Each structure stands twice: as C-alpha cells, then as structure tokens.
Short mmCIF file of C-alpha atoms and ligand atoms in Angstrom, two decimals:
data_model
loop_
_atom_site.label_atom_id
_atom_site.label_comp_id
_atom_site.label_asym_id
_atom_site.label_seq_id
_atom_site.Cartn_x
_atom_site.Cartn_y
_atom_site.Cartn_z
CA MET I 1 2.03 -274.09 -61.09
CA ASN I 2 5.70 -274.65 -60.82
CA LYS I 3 7.45 -274.63 -57.13
CA ASN I 4 7.55 -272.24 -56.47
CA GLU I 5 4.14 -270.69 -56.63
CA ILE I 6 2.91 -274.23 -53.96
CA GLU I 7 5.24 -273.05 -51.89
CA LYS I 8 3.78 -269.03 -52.02
CA ILE I 9 0.14 -271.10 -51.98
CA LEU I 10 1.76 -272.76 -48.72
CA LYS I 11 2.86 -269.60 -47.71
CA ALA I 12 -0.42 -267.97 -47.79
CA GLY I 13 -2.77 -271.38 -46.81
CA LYS I 14 -0.30 -270.92 -43.05
CA ILE I 15 -0.91 -267.43 -43.35
CA THR I 16 -4.68 -267.95 -43.36
CA LYS I 17 -4.63 -270.67 -40.72
CA GLU I 18 -3.02 -268.23 -38.29
CA VAL I 19 -5.52 -265.09 -39.17
CA ARG I 20 -9.06 -267.53 -38.91
CA GLU I 21 -7.22 -268.71 -35.66
CA TYR I 22 -6.16 -264.32 -34.38
CA ALA I 23 -10.42 -263.65 -35.29
CA ARG I 24 -11.98 -266.95 -34.01
CA LYS I 25 -10.37 -265.25 -30.24
CA ILE I 26 -10.49 -261.54 -31.27
CA ILE I 27 -14.35 -261.65 -32.81
CA LYS I 28 -17.49 -261.21 -29.36
CA PRO I 29 -21.12 -259.81 -29.76
CA ASN I 30 -20.93 -255.36 -30.02
CA MET I 31 -17.69 -255.65 -31.09
CA GLN I 32 -17.72 -252.67 -34.21
CA LEU I 33 -17.53 -254.72 -37.64
CA LEU I 34 -15.04 -251.92 -38.34
CA GLU I 35 -13.35 -252.99 -35.48
CA ILE I 36 -12.88 -256.78 -36.74
CA ALA I 37 -11.93 -255.89 -40.26
CA GLU I 38 -9.51 -254.07 -39.27
CA LYS I 39 -7.81 -256.35 -37.02
CA ILE I 40 -7.76 -259.26 -39.31
CA GLU I 41 -6.62 -256.81 -42.19
CA ASP I 42 -3.23 -255.89 -39.62
CA LYS I 43 -3.24 -259.68 -38.90
CA ILE I 44 -2.27 -260.65 -42.55
CA LYS I 45 0.12 -257.84 -42.30
CA GLU I 46 2.31 -258.65 -39.86
CA LEU I 47 2.41 -262.16 -41.53
CA GLU I 48 3.70 -260.80 -44.04
CA GLY I 49 0.63 -261.72 -46.45
CA LYS I 50 -1.62 -259.53 -47.88
CA PRO I 51 -5.39 -259.45 -47.64
CA ALA I 52 -6.81 -260.74 -51.20
CA PHE I 53 -9.44 -258.54 -51.10
CA PRO I 54 -11.64 -256.86 -48.18
CA THR I 55 -12.96 -258.40 -45.51
CA ASN I 56 -16.47 -259.81 -45.92
CA LEU I 57 -18.87 -259.85 -42.16
CA SER I 58 -22.04 -260.38 -43.79
CA ILE I 59 -24.25 -260.58 -40.97
CA ASP I 60 -28.00 -263.36 -41.02
CA GLU I 61 -30.25 -263.78 -44.03
CA ILE I 62 -25.89 -261.04 -46.21
CA ALA I 63 -24.83 -263.65 -47.56
CA ALA I 64 -21.61 -261.86 -49.00
CA HIS I 65 -20.15 -258.53 -49.72
CA ASN I 66 -20.42 -256.30 -46.68
CA THR I 67 -17.29 -254.89 -45.53
CA PRO I 68 -17.90 -252.04 -43.18
CA ASN I 69 -17.60 -248.98 -45.08
CA TYR I 70 -14.97 -246.60 -43.56
CA ASP I 71 -17.19 -244.06 -40.95
CA ASP I 72 -19.51 -247.66 -40.04
CA LYS I 73 -21.02 -248.49 -36.60
CA THR I 74 -22.15 -251.34 -37.42
CA LYS I 75 -21.75 -253.88 -34.51
CA ALA I 76 -21.54 -257.00 -34.82
CA ARG I 77 -24.50 -259.70 -34.06
CA GLY I 78 -26.53 -262.06 -35.05
CA LEU I 79 -25.13 -265.23 -37.40
CA LEU I 80 -21.73 -263.63 -38.82
CA LYS I 81 -20.16 -264.97 -42.14
CA VAL I 82 -15.97 -264.19 -41.61
CA ASP I 83 -14.87 -264.48 -45.13
CA PHE I 84 -11.00 -263.45 -46.07
CA GLY I 85 -8.47 -264.26 -48.38
CA VAL I 86 -5.12 -264.14 -48.17
CA HIS I 87 -2.25 -263.17 -51.04
CA ILE I 88 1.26 -263.85 -51.86
CA ASP I 89 2.15 -262.35 -55.60
CA GLY I 90 -1.39 -263.11 -55.76
CA TRP I 91 -1.24 -266.46 -55.45
CA THR I 92 -4.98 -266.59 -52.64
CA ALA I 93 -5.83 -268.43 -49.80
CA ASP I 94 -9.97 -268.61 -49.57
CA ASN I 95 -11.62 -269.11 -46.77
CA ALA I 96 -14.23 -268.37 -44.32
CA PHE I 97 -16.42 -269.65 -41.36
CA THR I 98 -20.13 -268.21 -39.52
CA ILE I 99 -20.16 -267.94 -36.35
CA ASP I 100 -23.67 -267.72 -33.73
CA LEU I 101 -22.98 -264.07 -31.68
CA GLU I 102 -26.76 -264.17 -30.26
CA LYS I 103 -26.29 -268.46 -28.89
CA SER I 104 -29.37 -269.76 -31.53
CA GLN I 105 -30.44 -272.72 -32.06
CA GLU I 106 -31.91 -272.27 -36.14
CA ASN I 107 -28.18 -270.00 -35.82
CA LYS I 108 -25.96 -273.79 -35.20
CA LYS I 109 -27.74 -276.16 -37.14
CA LEU I 110 -27.08 -273.45 -39.95
CA ILE I 111 -23.27 -273.48 -39.34
CA THR I 112 -22.69 -277.28 -38.43
CA ALA I 113 -24.80 -277.59 -42.29
CA SER I 114 -22.26 -275.71 -44.06
CA GLU I 115 -19.47 -277.04 -41.42
CA LYS I 116 -20.20 -280.74 -42.54
CA ALA I 117 -20.85 -280.60 -45.87
CA LEU I 118 -17.41 -278.99 -46.67
CA GLU I 119 -16.30 -281.87 -44.95
CA LYS I 120 -17.72 -284.45 -47.21
CA ALA I 121 -16.91 -281.68 -50.34
CA ILE I 122 -13.39 -282.18 -49.42
CA ASN I 123 -12.83 -285.63 -48.39
CA LEU I 124 -15.02 -286.95 -51.48
CA ILE I 125 -11.68 -284.31 -53.40
CA LYS I 126 -8.85 -286.73 -50.85
CA GLN I 127 -10.58 -289.58 -52.81
CA ASN I 128 -10.88 -287.92 -55.86
CA LYS I 129 -8.12 -285.55 -56.95
CA ASP I 130 -8.03 -284.39 -59.99
CA LYS I 131 -10.22 -287.23 -61.02
CA THR I 132 -13.79 -285.54 -58.70
CA ILE I 133 -16.90 -285.07 -60.89
CA MET I 134 -17.92 -281.50 -60.15
CA SER I 135 -21.45 -282.02 -60.17
CA GLU I 136 -20.78 -285.15 -57.28
CA ILE I 137 -19.07 -282.44 -54.99
CA GLY I 138 -22.51 -280.48 -56.03
CA LYS I 139 -24.48 -283.27 -54.07
CA THR I 140 -22.03 -284.09 -51.95
CA ILE I 141 -23.08 -280.16 -50.43
CA GLN I 142 -27.07 -280.29 -51.24
CA GLU I 143 -26.71 -283.97 -49.48
CA GLU I 144 -25.23 -283.08 -46.64
CA ILE I 145 -27.45 -279.68 -46.19
CA GLU I 146 -30.82 -280.93 -47.48
CA SER I 147 -29.91 -283.58 -44.58
CA HIS I 148 -30.43 -280.90 -41.56
CA THR I 149 -34.50 -280.47 -41.63
CA GLY I 150 -35.56 -276.80 -43.36
CA LEU I 151 -31.91 -276.41 -44.21
CA THR I 152 -30.86 -275.75 -48.27
CA PRO I 153 -28.04 -275.03 -49.65
CA ILE I 154 -27.48 -271.77 -51.84
CA ALA I 155 -27.71 -272.83 -55.16
CA ASN I 156 -26.76 -269.50 -56.69
CA LEU I 157 -23.26 -269.22 -54.92
CA SER I 158 -20.38 -271.74 -55.75
CA GLY I 159 -17.35 -272.11 -55.24
CA HIS I 160 -14.51 -271.70 -57.82
CA SER I 161 -10.39 -271.77 -59.32
CA ILE I 162 -8.12 -269.33 -58.56
CA GLU I 163 -5.45 -268.78 -60.00
CA ALA I 164 -2.51 -265.42 -59.43
CA TYR I 165 -4.40 -262.29 -59.29
CA ASP I 166 -7.59 -263.84 -60.75
CA LEU I 167 -10.11 -266.13 -58.02
CA HIS I 168 -12.42 -266.38 -59.40
CA ALA I 169 -10.42 -268.26 -63.39
CA GLY I 170 -13.30 -270.22 -64.67
CA LYS I 171 -14.04 -273.25 -62.32
CA THR I 172 -17.12 -272.92 -60.81
CA ILE I 173 -18.22 -275.64 -58.96
CA PRO I 174 -21.31 -276.37 -57.45
CA ASN I 175 -23.17 -276.14 -54.01
CA VAL I 176 -25.72 -277.97 -55.52
CA THR I 177 -26.25 -281.62 -58.27
CA ASN I 178 -25.71 -280.47 -61.77
CA SER I 179 -26.16 -283.25 -64.84
CA SER I 180 -21.86 -282.02 -66.05
CA THR I 181 -19.44 -285.19 -65.25
CA SER I 182 -16.62 -282.44 -65.62
CA GLN I 183 -13.67 -283.20 -63.64
CA ILE I 184 -12.34 -280.81 -61.46
CA GLY I 185 -8.16 -280.97 -62.54
CA GLU I 186 -5.49 -280.51 -61.10
CA GLY I 187 -5.17 -275.91 -59.72
CA LEU I 188 -6.17 -274.40 -56.25
CA PHE I 189 -10.20 -274.53 -55.43
CA ALA I 190 -11.85 -272.43 -53.01
CA ILE I 191 -14.93 -274.58 -51.95
CA GLU I 192 -17.37 -273.26 -50.03
CA PRO I 193 -21.27 -274.90 -48.80
CA PHE I 194 -23.83 -272.14 -47.90
CA SER I 195 -26.89 -273.09 -46.40
CA THR I 196 -29.98 -270.92 -45.45
CA THR I 197 -33.69 -271.62 -44.00
CA GLY I 198 -34.83 -269.58 -46.65
CA ASN I 199 -35.35 -270.29 -50.97
CA GLY I 200 -31.49 -270.49 -51.53
CA ARG I 201 -30.97 -268.22 -53.84
CA VAL I 202 -29.12 -264.59 -53.64
CA LYS I 203 -30.48 -261.36 -55.36
CA ASP I 204 -28.08 -258.45 -55.24
CA GLY I 205 -28.21 -255.84 -52.60
CA ARG I 206 -27.01 -252.30 -51.68
CA GLN I 207 -23.62 -250.76 -53.10
CA SER I 208 -20.99 -252.46 -51.66
CA GLY I 209 -17.34 -249.40 -51.02
CA ILE I 210 -16.23 -253.73 -53.08
CA TYR I 211 -14.59 -253.26 -56.09
CA GLN I 212 -12.68 -253.96 -58.59
CA VAL I 213 -10.43 -253.14 -62.14
CA VAL I 214 -12.77 -254.29 -65.33
CA ASN I 215 -10.97 -252.42 -67.24
CA GLN I 216 -8.00 -250.07 -68.05
CA LYS I 217 -8.29 -247.78 -70.30
CA ASN I 218 -8.06 -243.32 -69.86
CA THR I 219 -10.22 -241.07 -67.67
CA ARG I 220 -10.23 -238.01 -67.49
CA SER I 221 -9.90 -236.32 -63.86
CA PRO I 222 -5.86 -236.28 -62.60
CA LEU I 223 -7.25 -237.31 -59.11
CA GLY I 224 -8.82 -240.56 -61.39
CA ARG I 225 -6.37 -240.56 -62.55
CA GLU I 226 -3.84 -241.07 -60.06
CA ILE I 227 -5.61 -243.66 -57.74
CA LEU I 228 -6.62 -245.92 -60.79
CA SER I 229 -1.97 -246.26 -60.86
CA PHE I 230 -1.87 -246.51 -57.05
CA ILE I 231 -5.46 -249.60 -57.67
CA VAL I 232 -3.57 -250.72 -59.99
CA ASP I 233 -0.06 -251.37 -58.17
CA GLU I 234 -1.29 -252.22 -54.93
CA TYR I 235 -4.06 -254.47 -55.84
CA GLY I 236 -3.75 -255.52 -59.75
CA THR I 237 -6.34 -257.45 -61.06
CA LEU I 238 -7.95 -257.83 -56.97
CA PRO I 239 -10.74 -256.00 -55.26
CA PHE I 240 -9.95 -253.42 -53.04
CA CYS I 241 -12.68 -251.74 -51.03
CA SER I 242 -13.00 -247.29 -50.67
CA ARG I 243 -11.85 -247.37 -47.16
CA TRP I 244 -8.56 -249.10 -48.86
CA LEU I 245 -8.73 -245.70 -50.21
CA ILE I 246 -10.21 -243.45 -47.89
CA LYS I 247 -6.35 -243.85 -45.63
CA LYS I 248 -4.54 -243.00 -48.16
CA PHE I 249 -6.37 -240.69 -50.06
CA GLY I 250 -9.08 -239.48 -47.70
CA THR I 251 -12.61 -239.10 -48.81
CA ARG I 252 -12.30 -237.14 -51.75
CA CYS I 253 -11.69 -240.71 -52.96
CA LEU I 254 -15.07 -240.96 -53.70
CA ILE I 255 -16.02 -239.33 -56.40
CA ALA I 256 -12.74 -240.63 -58.09
CA LEU I 257 -14.33 -243.46 -57.64
CA LYS I 258 -17.92 -242.50 -58.80
CA GLN I 259 -16.35 -241.46 -62.04
CA LEU I 260 -13.84 -244.61 -62.60
CA GLU I 261 -17.14 -246.63 -62.28
CA GLN I 262 -19.16 -244.66 -64.32
CA GLU I 263 -17.19 -244.55 -67.43
CA ASN I 264 -16.82 -248.85 -66.91
CA VAL I 265 -12.97 -248.73 -65.25
CA LEU I 266 -14.09 -250.21 -61.76
CA HIS I 267 -16.77 -252.58 -61.24
CA GLN I 268 -18.25 -252.62 -57.81
CA TYR I 269 -20.20 -255.69 -56.34
CA ALA I 270 -23.20 -255.48 -55.11
CA GLN I 271 -24.45 -256.99 -51.50
CA LEU I 272 -25.45 -261.47 -52.17
CA ILE I 273 -29.11 -260.92 -49.79
CA GLU I 274 -30.77 -264.25 -49.81
CA VAL I 275 -33.90 -264.35 -51.92
CA SER I 276 -35.82 -264.82 -48.78
CA GLU I 277 -34.31 -262.60 -46.73
CA ALA I 278 -33.72 -266.31 -44.26
CA LYS I 279 -30.37 -266.33 -42.78
CA VAL I 280 -27.38 -268.47 -44.07
CA ALA I 281 -24.28 -269.30 -42.91
CA GLN I 282 -20.69 -270.07 -44.91
CA THR I 283 -17.62 -272.17 -44.59
CA GLU I 284 -15.33 -271.87 -47.04
CA HIS I 285 -12.09 -274.11 -47.74
CA THR I 286 -9.08 -273.39 -50.42
CA ILE I 287 -7.65 -277.49 -51.72
CA LEU I 288 -4.61 -276.82 -53.88
CA ILE I 289 -4.38 -281.12 -56.26
CA HIS I 290 -1.57 -280.77 -57.39
CA ASP I 291 1.06 -283.73 -58.25
CA GLY I 292 -1.29 -286.47 -57.72
CA LYS I 293 -2.25 -285.13 -54.37
CA ALA I 294 -5.00 -283.41 -52.13
CA ILE I 295 -3.22 -280.37 -49.74
CA VAL I 296 -5.99 -277.69 -47.83
CA ILE I 297 -4.10 -275.41 -47.82
CA ASP I 298 -5.29 -273.21 -44.42
CA GLU I 299 -6.81 -275.95 -42.32
CO1 CO H 1 -14.82 -268.22 -52.22
#
C-alpha cells in the first residue's frame, strides 16, 4: 500500500467513526429500519465517503445481511446489529456495533461478550502486528466469549482482509481457534466477533436484496444492460441493494435484477440466520497493519 492509499484508508476510517457516533445517537426503538439505513447512508455521503455496502440492520437471530427493502415497514427492536462500511476509491472501513432496544440482561451480556472479544483480539494484534498468528486471534475471541456463561462465538462467520473494491480479499480471520500457524501479515483487516446463546453457526435464510457483480458479461435485455452499466460505474465489485437501484430506475429494475441473477451476472446474498434461531451480537472494527504499526482506523 502506498501513501495515497493509506490516506484513503484513514479517511474512510475517520468518516466511519463519525457515522457510528451519529447512528448510535439517532437509533431508537420502533424507528423504521428503512429510515435508519437511509440516514446512515446519507450521513456517509454528506461526509464525502461512499457506502461500501448496503447498511445491514439485523435483528435477534439474524446474524447479518438484512438490509431494508424499498417498501420495508420493519421497525427497530430487540438486539439490533448495525453493520456498515465507508469507502474512498474502494478502500473500506468495515465496522459494526450492536444495541439492545428492549433492556434485556441477555442482550447486554451478548453485546459485552462480542465487544470484549474484539478488544482483546485488537490488543493481541497491536502487540504482534504483522506477526500475529491468525488462529491466536480466533482463540482469543473464542475464550473471551465462552468466559460468559452460555455464550459461544459463531464459528462459520469470520473477519477478513480488505483490498480496494474487494471486501473479502482472501485472508480469513477466524472467530474460533484452529490448527493453522499462519501469520496475518501486513494489510487491512476487519475483525468481527459474533456471540450467541445458540449453537454457534449460521445458515442461509431468505434472499436479502443485497447483490454483487460476479461475472460481467452480456445480458439480453436492454434494461438489464443499462442497469448493469450503472451498477459497474457506481459500485464496481462492491455489494449494492435493490433499494438503491429503485431510486434510480423505479421498481421495473426488479425484473432486470432477477434476470441478471439468473444469467449469473449477479450474485444475491442470503440472510444469515443462527441455526438454532438464538440471538446474536456482533462488534467489528477495521485495523491497518503497516510499517511496523497496527492502527484501528475507525475507533
Ligand atoms: Co466485515
């Protein structure tokens, strides 16, 4: 990474921090998820960043990948995970926090466990920097979460390396221990422990309305071509949602999206649900390891 790229990364982090503080202030029980998502995304643009992916607002047993539809009436409640990202020229700060909207002791415990697990994982990386053993991060997260009676980390969700326009750039940062001795190396990494009272795995739920271009090839319909060219210009290879496209094209884009998905031009993400449908909390920060330093860019 060169100096110019590092500047972009730090700027994305700074905007993320401001947007998180704003989101924490405005979110109240019974507010529509649609309004929350739009306010977060508008704030990102106001601060001269771009949303790196649609704001995820996932309640209770939905661990991730719930973004409101354009006509969504769902209201904020329960254990709400707010996961959003800011990018500058594709360089992304990815972060998440969880709030308890029903004053529940169980929710508080889940939130504390994921926050502490992240804090400990970050301390480990700050100590060892690029030499940090990735499985040690998983071990640290797992031990912290399991130290809270009845809680377990979600084993099949993990942190990830980030590169320009690539949110999951190849390296996986585990949330549980494993036998690998690989070091993390330099780069940009999202660390995101999930805690749950359930079995500790997620399964695919219903389709999310979150898409990504996976295969940029010709499509038959003229509207499909127009939409695809807009997607590639606006979002590149980053995820986007039908809600964003409807603003530009109206609901007629839904048929085109379906066709692009059938033609394998787009991939649509499924919601991720805890297998035993137990509650899930998540906390996430992005850390830059570079030049002998490890900096949390969004705190
Ligand atoms: Co992430």
